[in-house]
mmCIF file of N, CA, C and O in Angstrom:
data_model
loop_
_atom_site.group_PDB
_atom_site.id
_atom_site.type_symbol
_atom_site.label_atom_id
_atom_site.label_comp_id
_atom_site.label_asym_id
_atom_site.label_seq_id
_atom_site.Cartn_x
_atom_site.Cartn_y
_atom_site.Cartn_z
ATOM 1 N N GLN A 1 9.025 8.950 -12.786
ATOM 2 C CA GLN A 1 8.261 9.972 -12.078
ATOM 3 C C GLN A 1 8.448 9.787 -10.573
ATOM 4 O O GLN A 1 8.342 8.680 -10.055
ATOM 5 N N HIS A 2 8.745 10.865 -9.893
ATOM 6 C CA HIS A 2 8.986 10.802 -8.456
ATOM 7 C C HIS A 2 7.678 11.077 -7.716
ATOM 8 O O HIS A 2 7.132 12.165 -7.807
ATOM 9 N N LEU A 3 7.187 10.085 -7.014
ATOM 10 C CA LEU A 3 5.878 10.196 -6.367
ATOM 11 C C LEU A 3 5.946 10.400 -4.857
ATOM 12 O O LEU A 3 4.925 10.344 -4.206
ATOM 13 N N ALA A 4 7.131 10.616 -4.331
ATOM 14 C CA ALA A 4 7.278 10.612 -2.874
ATOM 15 C C ALA A 4 6.384 11.627 -2.167
ATOM 16 O O ALA A 4 6.000 11.427 -1.031
ATOM 17 N N LYS A 5 6.056 12.731 -2.820
ATOM 18 C CA LYS A 5 5.215 13.736 -2.169
ATOM 19 C C LYS A 5 3.726 13.459 -2.381
ATOM 20 O O LYS A 5 2.877 14.123 -1.804
ATOM 21 N N GLU A 6 3.416 12.504 -3.233
ATOM 22 C CA GLU A 6 2.026 12.176 -3.519
ATOM 23 C C GLU A 6 1.348 11.518 -2.318
ATOM 24 O O GLU A 6 1.987 10.852 -1.515
ATOM 25 N N VAL A 7 0.048 11.712 -2.246
ATOM 26 C CA VAL A 7 -0.778 11.051 -1.236
ATOM 27 C C VAL A 7 -1.769 10.169 -1.988
ATOM 28 O O VAL A 7 -2.378 10.609 -2.963
ATOM 29 N N PHE A 8 -1.885 8.936 -1.563
ATOM 30 C CA PHE A 8 -2.834 8.016 -2.181
ATOM 31 C C PHE A 8 -3.998 7.795 -1.241
ATOM 32 O O PHE A 8 -3.856 7.851 -0.029
ATOM 33 N N LYS A 9 -5.160 7.554 -1.826
ATOM 34 C CA LYS A 9 -6.326 7.235 -1.017
ATOM 35 C C LYS A 9 -6.911 5.917 -1.500
ATOM 36 O O LYS A 9 -6.775 5.543 -2.669
ATOM 37 N N ILE A 10 -7.558 5.230 -0.594
ATOM 38 C CA ILE A 10 -8.210 3.966 -0.924
ATOM 39 C C ILE A 10 -9.534 4.282 -1.600
ATOM 40 O O ILE A 10 -10.342 5.046 -1.078
ATOM 41 N N LEU A 11 -9.735 3.719 -2.780
ATOM 42 C CA LEU A 11 -10.938 3.990 -3.560
ATOM 43 C C LEU A 11 -12.100 3.066 -3.228
ATOM 44 O O LEU A 11 -13.252 3.466 -3.315
ATOM 45 N N LYS A 12 -11.784 1.834 -2.907
ATOM 46 C CA LYS A 12 -12.833 0.835 -2.745
ATOM 47 C C LYS A 12 -12.972 0.416 -1.301
ATOM 48 O O LYS A 12 -11.996 0.313 -0.573
ATOM 49 N N GLU A 13 -14.189 0.152 -0.918
ATOM 50 C CA GLU A 13 -14.455 -0.408 0.398
ATOM 51 C C GLU A 13 -14.331 -1.916 0.253
ATOM 52 O O GLU A 13 -15.207 -2.577 -0.295
ATOM 53 N N LEU A 14 -13.198 -2.440 0.679
ATOM 54 C CA LEU A 14 -12.946 -3.866 0.561
ATOM 55 C C LEU A 14 -13.225 -4.550 1.887
ATOM 56 O O LEU A 14 -13.085 -3.954 2.947
ATOM 57 N N ASN A 15 -13.610 -5.804 1.816
ATOM 58 C CA ASN A 15 -13.748 -6.610 3.012
ATOM 59 C C ASN A 15 -12.349 -7.103 3.359
ATOM 60 O O ASN A 15 -11.763 -7.869 2.604
ATOM 61 N N VAL A 16 -11.786 -6.638 4.469
ATOM 62 C CA VAL A 16 -10.411 -6.970 4.844
ATOM 63 C C VAL A 16 -10.409 -7.835 6.099
ATOM 64 O O VAL A 16 -10.991 -7.466 7.111
ATOM 65 N N THR A 17 -9.764 -8.987 5.998
ATOM 66 C CA THR A 17 -9.657 -9.901 7.129
ATOM 67 C C THR A 17 -8.191 -10.159 7.413
ATOM 68 O O THR A 17 -7.418 -10.423 6.494
ATOM 69 N N ASP A 18 -7.803 -10.063 8.690
ATOM 70 C CA ASP A 18 -6.443 -10.421 9.081
ATOM 71 C C ASP A 18 -6.402 -11.916 9.342
ATOM 72 O O ASP A 18 -7.209 -12.439 10.118
ATOM 73 N N LEU A 19 -5.467 -12.589 8.675
ATOM 74 C CA LEU A 19 -5.391 -14.042 8.778
ATOM 75 C C LEU A 19 -3.936 -14.448 8.925
ATOM 76 O O LEU A 19 -3.173 -14.384 7.969
ATOM 77 N N ALA A 20 -3.546 -14.797 10.118
ATOM 78 C CA ALA A 20 -2.178 -15.277 10.388
ATOM 79 C C ALA A 20 -1.111 -14.347 9.825
ATOM 80 O O ALA A 20 -0.195 -14.778 9.134
ATOM 81 N N GLY A 21 -1.243 -13.042 10.074
ATOM 82 C CA GLY A 21 -0.232 -12.079 9.638
ATOM 83 C C GLY A 21 -0.373 -11.626 8.202
ATOM 84 O O GLY A 21 0.451 -10.869 7.707
ATOM 85 N N GLU A 22 -1.408 -12.076 7.517
ATOM 86 C CA GLU A 22 -1.672 -11.628 6.153
ATOM 87 C C GLU A 22 -3.030 -10.957 6.122
ATOM 88 O O GLU A 22 -3.906 -11.277 6.912
ATOM 89 N N LYS A 23 -3.194 -10.030 5.198
ATOM 90 C CA LYS A 23 -4.493 -9.418 5.001
ATOM 91 C C LYS A 23 -5.115 -10.056 3.762
ATOM 92 O O LYS A 23 -4.494 -10.122 2.709
ATOM 93 N N VAL A 24 -6.320 -10.522 3.914
ATOM 94 C CA VAL A 24 -7.070 -11.053 2.785
ATOM 95 C C VAL A 24 -8.150 -10.031 2.478
ATOM 96 O O VAL A 24 -8.952 -9.684 3.341
ATOM 97 N N MET A 25 -8.139 -9.523 1.251
ATOM 98 C CA MET A 25 -9.073 -8.479 0.846
ATOM 99 C C MET A 25 -9.966 -9.004 -0.257
ATOM 100 O O MET A 25 -9.489 -9.559 -1.231
ATOM 101 N N VAL A 26 -11.260 -8.798 -0.089
ATOM 102 C CA VAL A 26 -12.218 -9.255 -1.084
ATOM 103 C C VAL A 26 -12.890 -8.045 -1.707
ATOM 104 O O VAL A 26 -13.408 -7.176 -1.010
ATOM 105 N N ASP A 27 -12.842 -7.999 -3.041
ATOM 106 C CA ASP A 27 -13.544 -6.971 -3.811
ATOM 107 C C ASP A 27 -14.789 -7.645 -4.378
ATOM 108 O O ASP A 27 -14.749 -8.296 -5.417
ATOM 109 N N PHE A 28 -15.903 -7.520 -3.658
ATOM 110 C CA PHE A 28 -17.126 -8.198 -4.070
ATOM 111 C C PHE A 28 -17.641 -7.665 -5.406
ATOM 112 O O PHE A 28 -18.230 -8.404 -6.190
ATOM 113 N N GLU A 29 -17.384 -6.395 -5.668
ATOM 114 C CA GLU A 29 -17.834 -5.763 -6.911
ATOM 115 C C GLU A 29 -17.241 -6.471 -8.139
ATOM 116 O O GLU A 29 -17.919 -6.712 -9.123
ATOM 117 N N GLN A 30 -15.951 -6.793 -8.065
ATOM 118 C CA GLN A 30 -15.279 -7.442 -9.185
ATOM 119 C C GLN A 30 -15.135 -8.953 -9.006
ATOM 120 O O GLN A 30 -14.679 -9.646 -9.909
ATOM 121 N N GLY A 31 -15.527 -9.443 -7.836
ATOM 122 C CA GLY A 31 -15.404 -10.869 -7.582
ATOM 123 C C GLY A 31 -13.960 -11.328 -7.512
ATOM 124 O O GLY A 31 -13.625 -12.420 -7.942
ATOM 125 N N LYS A 32 -13.090 -10.483 -6.960
ATOM 126 C CA LYS A 32 -11.670 -10.816 -6.858
ATOM 127 C C LYS A 32 -11.232 -10.727 -5.406
ATOM 128 O O LYS A 32 -11.842 -10.032 -4.603
ATOM 129 N N TYR A 33 -10.151 -11.450 -5.112
ATOM 130 C CA TYR A 33 -9.571 -11.302 -3.781
ATOM 131 C C TYR A 33 -8.061 -11.130 -3.903
ATOM 132 O O TYR A 33 -7.459 -11.508 -4.896
ATOM 133 N N PHE A 34 -7.488 -10.509 -2.899
ATOM 134 C CA PHE A 34 -6.069 -10.187 -2.873
ATOM 135 C C PHE A 34 -5.522 -10.562 -1.510
ATOM 136 O O PHE A 34 -6.228 -10.473 -0.521
ATOM 137 N N MET A 35 -4.261 -10.955 -1.481
ATOM 138 C CA MET A 35 -3.592 -11.217 -0.211
ATOM 139 C C MET A 35 -2.386 -10.293 -0.099
ATOM 140 O O MET A 35 -1.633 -10.151 -1.056
ATOM 141 N N ILE A 36 -2.246 -9.676 1.043
ATOM 142 C CA ILE A 36 -1.109 -8.799 1.301
ATOM 143 C C ILE A 36 -0.422 -9.316 2.548
ATOM 144 O O ILE A 36 -1.070 -9.601 3.556
ATOM 145 N N LYS A 37 0.901 -9.458 2.466
ATOM 146 C CA LYS A 37 1.631 -9.933 3.632
ATOM 147 C C LYS A 37 2.882 -9.105 3.845
ATOM 148 O O LYS A 37 3.245 -8.279 3.018
ATOM 149 N N GLY A 38 3.532 -9.345 4.968
ATOM 150 C CA GLY A 38 4.780 -8.658 5.277
ATOM 151 C C GLY A 38 4.605 -7.156 5.381
ATOM 152 O O GLY A 38 3.635 -6.658 5.944
ATOM 153 N N VAL A 39 5.539 -6.433 4.799
ATOM 154 C CA VAL A 39 5.547 -4.973 4.882
ATOM 155 C C VAL A 39 4.325 -4.375 4.188
ATOM 156 O O VAL A 39 3.890 -3.270 4.512
ATOM 157 N N GLY A 40 3.738 -5.112 3.262
ATOM 158 C CA GLY A 40 2.512 -4.647 2.606
ATOM 159 C C GLY A 40 1.407 -4.354 3.605
ATOM 160 O O GLY A 40 0.613 -3.425 3.415
ATOM 161 N N ASN A 41 1.350 -5.145 4.687
ATOM 162 C CA ASN A 41 0.372 -4.889 5.745
ATOM 163 C C ASN A 41 0.572 -3.506 6.357
ATOM 164 O O ASN A 41 -0.386 -2.773 6.596
ATOM 165 N N ASP A 42 1.825 -3.167 6.616
ATOM 166 C CA ASP A 42 2.140 -1.870 7.219
ATOM 167 C C ASP A 42 1.748 -0.730 6.279
ATOM 168 O O ASP A 42 1.184 0.280 6.696
ATOM 169 N N ILE A 43 2.085 -0.892 4.995
ATOM 170 C CA ILE A 43 1.764 0.149 4.015
ATOM 171 C C ILE A 43 0.253 0.321 3.923
ATOM 172 O O ILE A 43 -0.258 1.445 3.931
ATOM 173 N N TRP A 44 -0.474 -0.786 3.851
ATOM 174 C CA TRP A 44 -1.934 -0.716 3.744
ATOM 175 C C TRP A 44 -2.526 0.024 4.946
ATOM 176 O O TRP A 44 -3.397 0.883 4.791
ATOM 177 N N ASP A 45 -2.048 -0.301 6.142
ATOM 178 C CA ASP A 45 -2.565 0.353 7.347
ATOM 179 C C ASP A 45 -2.313 1.860 7.304
ATOM 180 O O ASP A 45 -3.155 2.651 7.732
ATOM 181 N N MET A 46 -1.168 2.274 6.772
ATOM 182 C CA MET A 46 -0.859 3.704 6.685
ATOM 183 C C MET A 46 -1.733 4.401 5.642
ATOM 184 O O MET A 46 -2.069 5.572 5.798
ATOM 185 N N LEU A 47 -2.109 3.695 4.590
ATOM 186 C CA LEU A 47 -2.943 4.291 3.541
ATOM 187 C C LEU A 47 -4.294 4.749 4.077
ATOM 188 O O LEU A 47 -4.899 5.673 3.535
ATOM 189 N N ALA A 48 -4.752 4.119 5.124
ATOM 190 C CA ALA A 48 -6.046 4.479 5.699
ATOM 191 C C ALA A 48 -6.052 5.915 6.211
ATOM 192 O O ALA A 48 -7.110 6.538 6.344
ATOM 193 N N ASP A 49 -4.878 6.482 6.475
ATOM 194 C CA ASP A 49 -4.769 7.830 7.023
ATOM 195 C C ASP A 49 -4.382 8.878 5.982
ATOM 196 O O ASP A 49 -3.971 9.979 6.334
ATOM 197 N N ASP A 50 -4.505 8.541 4.680
ATOM 198 C CA ASP A 50 -4.123 9.473 3.610
ATOM 199 C C ASP A 50 -2.730 10.058 3.842
ATOM 200 O O ASP A 50 -2.534 11.266 3.860
ATOM 201 N N VAL A 51 -1.773 9.184 4.055
ATOM 202 C CA VAL A 51 -0.403 9.594 4.357
ATOM 203 C C VAL A 51 0.376 9.761 3.051
ATOM 204 O O VAL A 51 0.115 9.069 2.069
ATOM 205 N N ALA A 52 1.327 10.696 3.047
ATOM 206 C CA ALA A 52 2.165 10.915 1.868
ATOM 207 C C ALA A 52 3.123 9.737 1.707
ATOM 208 O O ALA A 52 3.548 9.122 2.686
ATOM 209 N N VAL A 53 3.465 9.439 0.462
ATOM 210 C CA VAL A 53 4.366 8.332 0.172
ATOM 211 C C VAL A 53 5.689 8.502 0.921
ATOM 212 O O VAL A 53 6.218 7.548 1.484
ATOM 213 N N GLU A 54 6.210 9.732 0.964
ATOM 214 C CA GLU A 54 7.491 9.945 1.650
ATOM 215 C C GLU A 54 7.372 9.636 3.148
ATOM 216 O O GLU A 54 8.337 9.165 3.758
ATOM 217 N N ASP A 55 6.195 9.865 3.726
ATOM 218 C CA ASP A 55 6.004 9.541 5.141
ATOM 219 C C ASP A 55 5.959 8.028 5.356
ATOM 220 O O ASP A 55 6.471 7.521 6.353
ATOM 221 N N ILE A 56 5.339 7.317 4.411
ATOM 222 C CA ILE A 56 5.337 5.849 4.480
ATOM 223 C C ILE A 56 6.776 5.346 4.464
ATOM 224 O O ILE A 56 7.168 4.509 5.282
ATOM 225 N N ILE A 57 7.561 5.875 3.535
ATOM 226 C CA ILE A 57 8.957 5.452 3.397
ATOM 227 C C ILE A 57 9.731 5.719 4.686
ATOM 228 O O ILE A 57 10.454 4.853 5.180
ATOM 229 N N GLN A 58 9.577 6.909 5.245
ATOM 230 C CA GLN A 58 10.309 7.263 6.472
ATOM 231 C C GLN A 58 9.921 6.353 7.638
ATOM 232 O O GLN A 58 10.776 5.935 8.420
ATOM 233 N N LYS A 59 8.634 6.035 7.758
ATOM 234 C CA LYS A 59 8.194 5.156 8.846
ATOM 235 C C LYS A 59 8.766 3.754 8.668
ATOM 236 O O LYS A 59 9.163 3.113 9.636
ATOM 237 N N LEU A 60 8.811 3.273 7.436
ATOM 238 C CA LEU A 60 9.342 1.929 7.190
ATOM 239 C C LEU A 60 10.850 1.876 7.434
ATOM 240 O O LEU A 60 11.368 0.855 7.889
ATOM 241 N N LEU A 61 11.552 2.967 7.148
ATOM 242 C CA LEU A 61 12.999 3.008 7.382
ATOM 243 C C LEU A 61 13.328 2.858 8.866
ATOM 244 O O LEU A 61 14.363 2.303 9.226
ATOM 245 N N VAL A 62 12.441 3.354 9.713
ATOM 246 C CA VAL A 62 12.634 3.221 11.158
ATOM 247 C C VAL A 62 12.382 1.773 11.592
ATOM 248 O O VAL A 62 13.086 1.242 12.457
ATOM 249 N N GLU A 63 11.397 1.130 10.967
ATOM 250 C CA GLU A 63 10.981 -0.220 11.369
ATOM 251 C C GLU A 63 11.850 -1.336 10.794
ATOM 252 O O GLU A 63 12.023 -2.373 11.413
ATOM 253 N N TYR A 64 12.351 -1.129 9.566
ATOM 254 C CA TYR A 64 13.039 -2.207 8.861
ATOM 255 C C TYR A 64 14.470 -1.815 8.507
ATOM 256 O O TYR A 64 14.766 -0.653 8.264
ATOM 257 N N ASP A 65 15.322 -2.810 8.433
ATOM 258 C CA ASP A 65 16.725 -2.609 8.073
ATOM 259 C C ASP A 65 16.844 -2.660 6.549
ATOM 260 O O ASP A 65 17.104 -3.711 5.964
ATOM 261 N N VAL A 66 16.630 -1.508 5.922
ATOM 262 C CA VAL A 66 16.631 -1.426 4.460
ATOM 263 C C VAL A 66 17.151 -0.047 4.062
ATOM 264 O O VAL A 66 17.003 0.918 4.818
ATOM 265 N N THR A 67 17.772 0.049 2.888
ATOM 266 C CA THR A 67 18.251 1.357 2.443
ATOM 267 C C THR A 67 17.072 2.176 1.934
ATOM 268 O O THR A 67 16.037 1.629 1.515
ATOM 269 N N GLU A 68 17.236 3.479 1.935
ATOM 270 C CA GLU A 68 16.148 4.357 1.498
ATOM 271 C C GLU A 68 15.792 4.113 0.033
ATOM 272 O O GLU A 68 14.619 4.111 -0.328
ATOM 273 N N ASP A 69 16.806 3.910 -0.825
ATOM 274 C CA ASP A 69 16.539 3.666 -2.240
ATOM 275 C C ASP A 69 15.697 2.415 -2.455
ATOM 276 O O ASP A 69 14.724 2.425 -3.204
ATOM 277 N N VAL A 70 16.082 1.327 -1.801
ATOM 278 C CA VAL A 70 15.346 0.070 -1.941
ATOM 279 C C VAL A 70 13.932 0.230 -1.388
ATOM 280 O O VAL A 70 12.950 -0.210 -1.993
ATOM 281 N N CYS A 71 13.817 0.872 -0.247
ATOM 282 C CA CYS A 71 12.521 1.081 0.388
ATOM 283 C C CYS A 71 11.599 1.875 -0.540
ATOM 284 O O CYS A 71 10.450 1.497 -0.760
ATOM 285 N N GLU A 72 12.127 2.959 -1.110
ATOM 286 C CA GLU A 72 11.310 3.790 -2.002
ATOM 287 C C GLU A 72 10.867 2.990 -3.232
ATOM 288 O O GLU A 72 9.698 3.046 -3.614
ATOM 289 N N GLN A 73 11.781 2.240 -3.819
ATOM 290 C CA GLN A 73 11.428 1.439 -4.996
ATOM 291 C C GLN A 73 10.339 0.431 -4.677
ATOM 292 O O GLN A 73 9.389 0.265 -5.440
ATOM 293 N N GLU A 74 10.479 -0.245 -3.541
ATOM 294 C CA GLU A 74 9.506 -1.274 -3.165
ATOM 295 C C GLU A 74 8.145 -0.661 -2.839
ATOM 296 O O GLU A 74 7.109 -1.198 -3.218
ATOM 297 N N VAL A 75 8.138 0.454 -2.117
ATOM 298 C CA VAL A 75 6.876 1.116 -1.767
ATOM 299 C C VAL A 75 6.171 1.593 -3.039
ATOM 300 O O VAL A 75 4.968 1.373 -3.218
ATOM 301 N N LEU A 76 6.914 2.239 -3.933
ATOM 302 C CA LEU A 76 6.307 2.735 -5.172
ATOM 303 C C LEU A 76 5.793 1.588 -6.031
ATOM 304 O O LEU A 76 4.729 1.690 -6.647
ATOM 305 N N SER A 77 6.519 0.491 -6.065
ATOM 306 C CA SER A 77 6.080 -0.682 -6.824
ATOM 307 C C SER A 77 4.779 -1.238 -6.249
ATOM 308 O O SER A 77 3.830 -1.544 -6.988
ATOM 309 N N PHE A 78 4.714 -1.356 -4.940
ATOM 310 C CA PHE A 78 3.516 -1.861 -4.265
ATOM 311 C C PHE A 78 2.321 -0.955 -4.541
ATOM 312 O O PHE A 78 1.233 -1.414 -4.901
ATOM 313 N N LEU A 79 2.527 0.355 -4.380
ATOM 314 C CA LEU A 79 1.443 1.311 -4.612
ATOM 315 C C LEU A 79 1.002 1.308 -6.072
ATOM 316 O O LEU A 79 -0.188 1.397 -6.376
ATOM 317 N N ASN A 80 1.966 1.184 -6.968
ATOM 318 C CA ASN A 80 1.656 1.141 -8.393
ATOM 319 C C ASN A 80 0.782 -0.076 -8.722
ATOM 320 O O ASN A 80 -0.177 0.029 -9.490
ATOM 321 N N ASN A 81 1.103 -1.203 -8.115
ATOM 322 C CA ASN A 81 0.284 -2.402 -8.325
ATOM 323 C C ASN A 81 -1.146 -2.193 -7.839
ATOM 324 O O ASN A 81 -2.104 -2.567 -8.524
ATOM 325 N N LEU A 82 -1.298 -1.596 -6.650
ATOM 326 C CA LEU A 82 -2.636 -1.333 -6.128
ATOM 327 C C LEU A 82 -3.390 -0.333 -7.005
ATOM 328 O O LEU A 82 -4.600 -0.457 -7.208
ATOM 329 N N GLU A 83 -2.652 0.644 -7.524
ATOM 330 C CA GLU A 83 -3.283 1.648 -8.394
ATOM 331 C C GLU A 83 -3.723 1.006 -9.718
ATOM 332 O O GLU A 83 -4.819 1.282 -10.218
ATOM 333 N N ASN A 84 -2.895 0.129 -10.255
ATOM 334 C CA ASN A 84 -3.212 -0.519 -11.525
ATOM 335 C C ASN A 84 -4.463 -1.383 -11.459
ATOM 336 O O ASN A 84 -5.163 -1.543 -12.464
ATOM 337 N N ILE A 85 -4.754 -1.953 -10.285
ATOM 338 C CA ILE A 85 -5.963 -2.770 -10.179
ATOM 339 C C ILE A 85 -7.138 -1.987 -9.606
ATOM 340 O O ILE A 85 -8.186 -2.554 -9.308
ATOM 341 N N GLY A 86 -6.955 -0.664 -9.457
ATOM 342 C CA GLY A 86 -8.071 0.210 -9.118
ATOM 343 C C GLY A 86 -8.456 0.267 -7.657
ATOM 344 O O GLY A 86 -9.551 0.691 -7.326
ATOM 345 N N ILE A 87 -7.536 -0.132 -6.767
ATOM 346 C CA ILE A 87 -7.849 -0.105 -5.340
ATOM 347 C C ILE A 87 -7.505 1.236 -4.711
ATOM 348 O O ILE A 87 -8.178 1.701 -3.805
ATOM 349 N N ILE A 88 -6.439 1.870 -5.202
ATOM 350 C CA ILE A 88 -6.064 3.185 -4.684
ATOM 351 C C ILE A 88 -5.874 4.146 -5.858
ATOM 352 O O ILE A 88 -5.760 3.724 -7.011
ATOM 353 N N ALA A 89 -5.847 5.438 -5.531
ATOM 354 C CA ALA A 89 -5.559 6.473 -6.532
ATOM 355 C C ALA A 89 -4.907 7.645 -5.825
ATOM 356 O O ALA A 89 -5.029 7.794 -4.599
ATOM 357 N N GLU A 90 -4.231 8.471 -6.603
ATOM 358 C CA GLU A 90 -3.632 9.673 -6.024
ATOM 359 C C GLU A 90 -4.756 10.561 -5.501
ATOM 360 O O GLU A 90 -5.764 10.758 -6.168
ATOM 361 N N ALA A 91 -4.552 11.076 -4.296
ATOM 362 C CA ALA A 91 -5.578 11.929 -3.676
ATOM 363 C C ALA A 91 -5.545 13.321 -4.291
ATOM 364 O O ALA A 91 -4.548 13.755 -4.817
#
């Protein structure tokens, strides 16, 4: 399924702390925590603005030396993981 035109929104209000270039997120409701580092930080920051997946990909292509195919696969994989644990959903 091609999700590039989809927009995801953050479902949960997580406690997010920046720690030495990583984001530590605590879901007090479920008693779980998550760590996001590297390009995941950039993607998370963009999600706050209800940005389309294709826009995330285009912004990352400007910032990082990566092919569009690899970038799209990695972004979709990251978003899919967040969706599977209930942190984001399609808007």
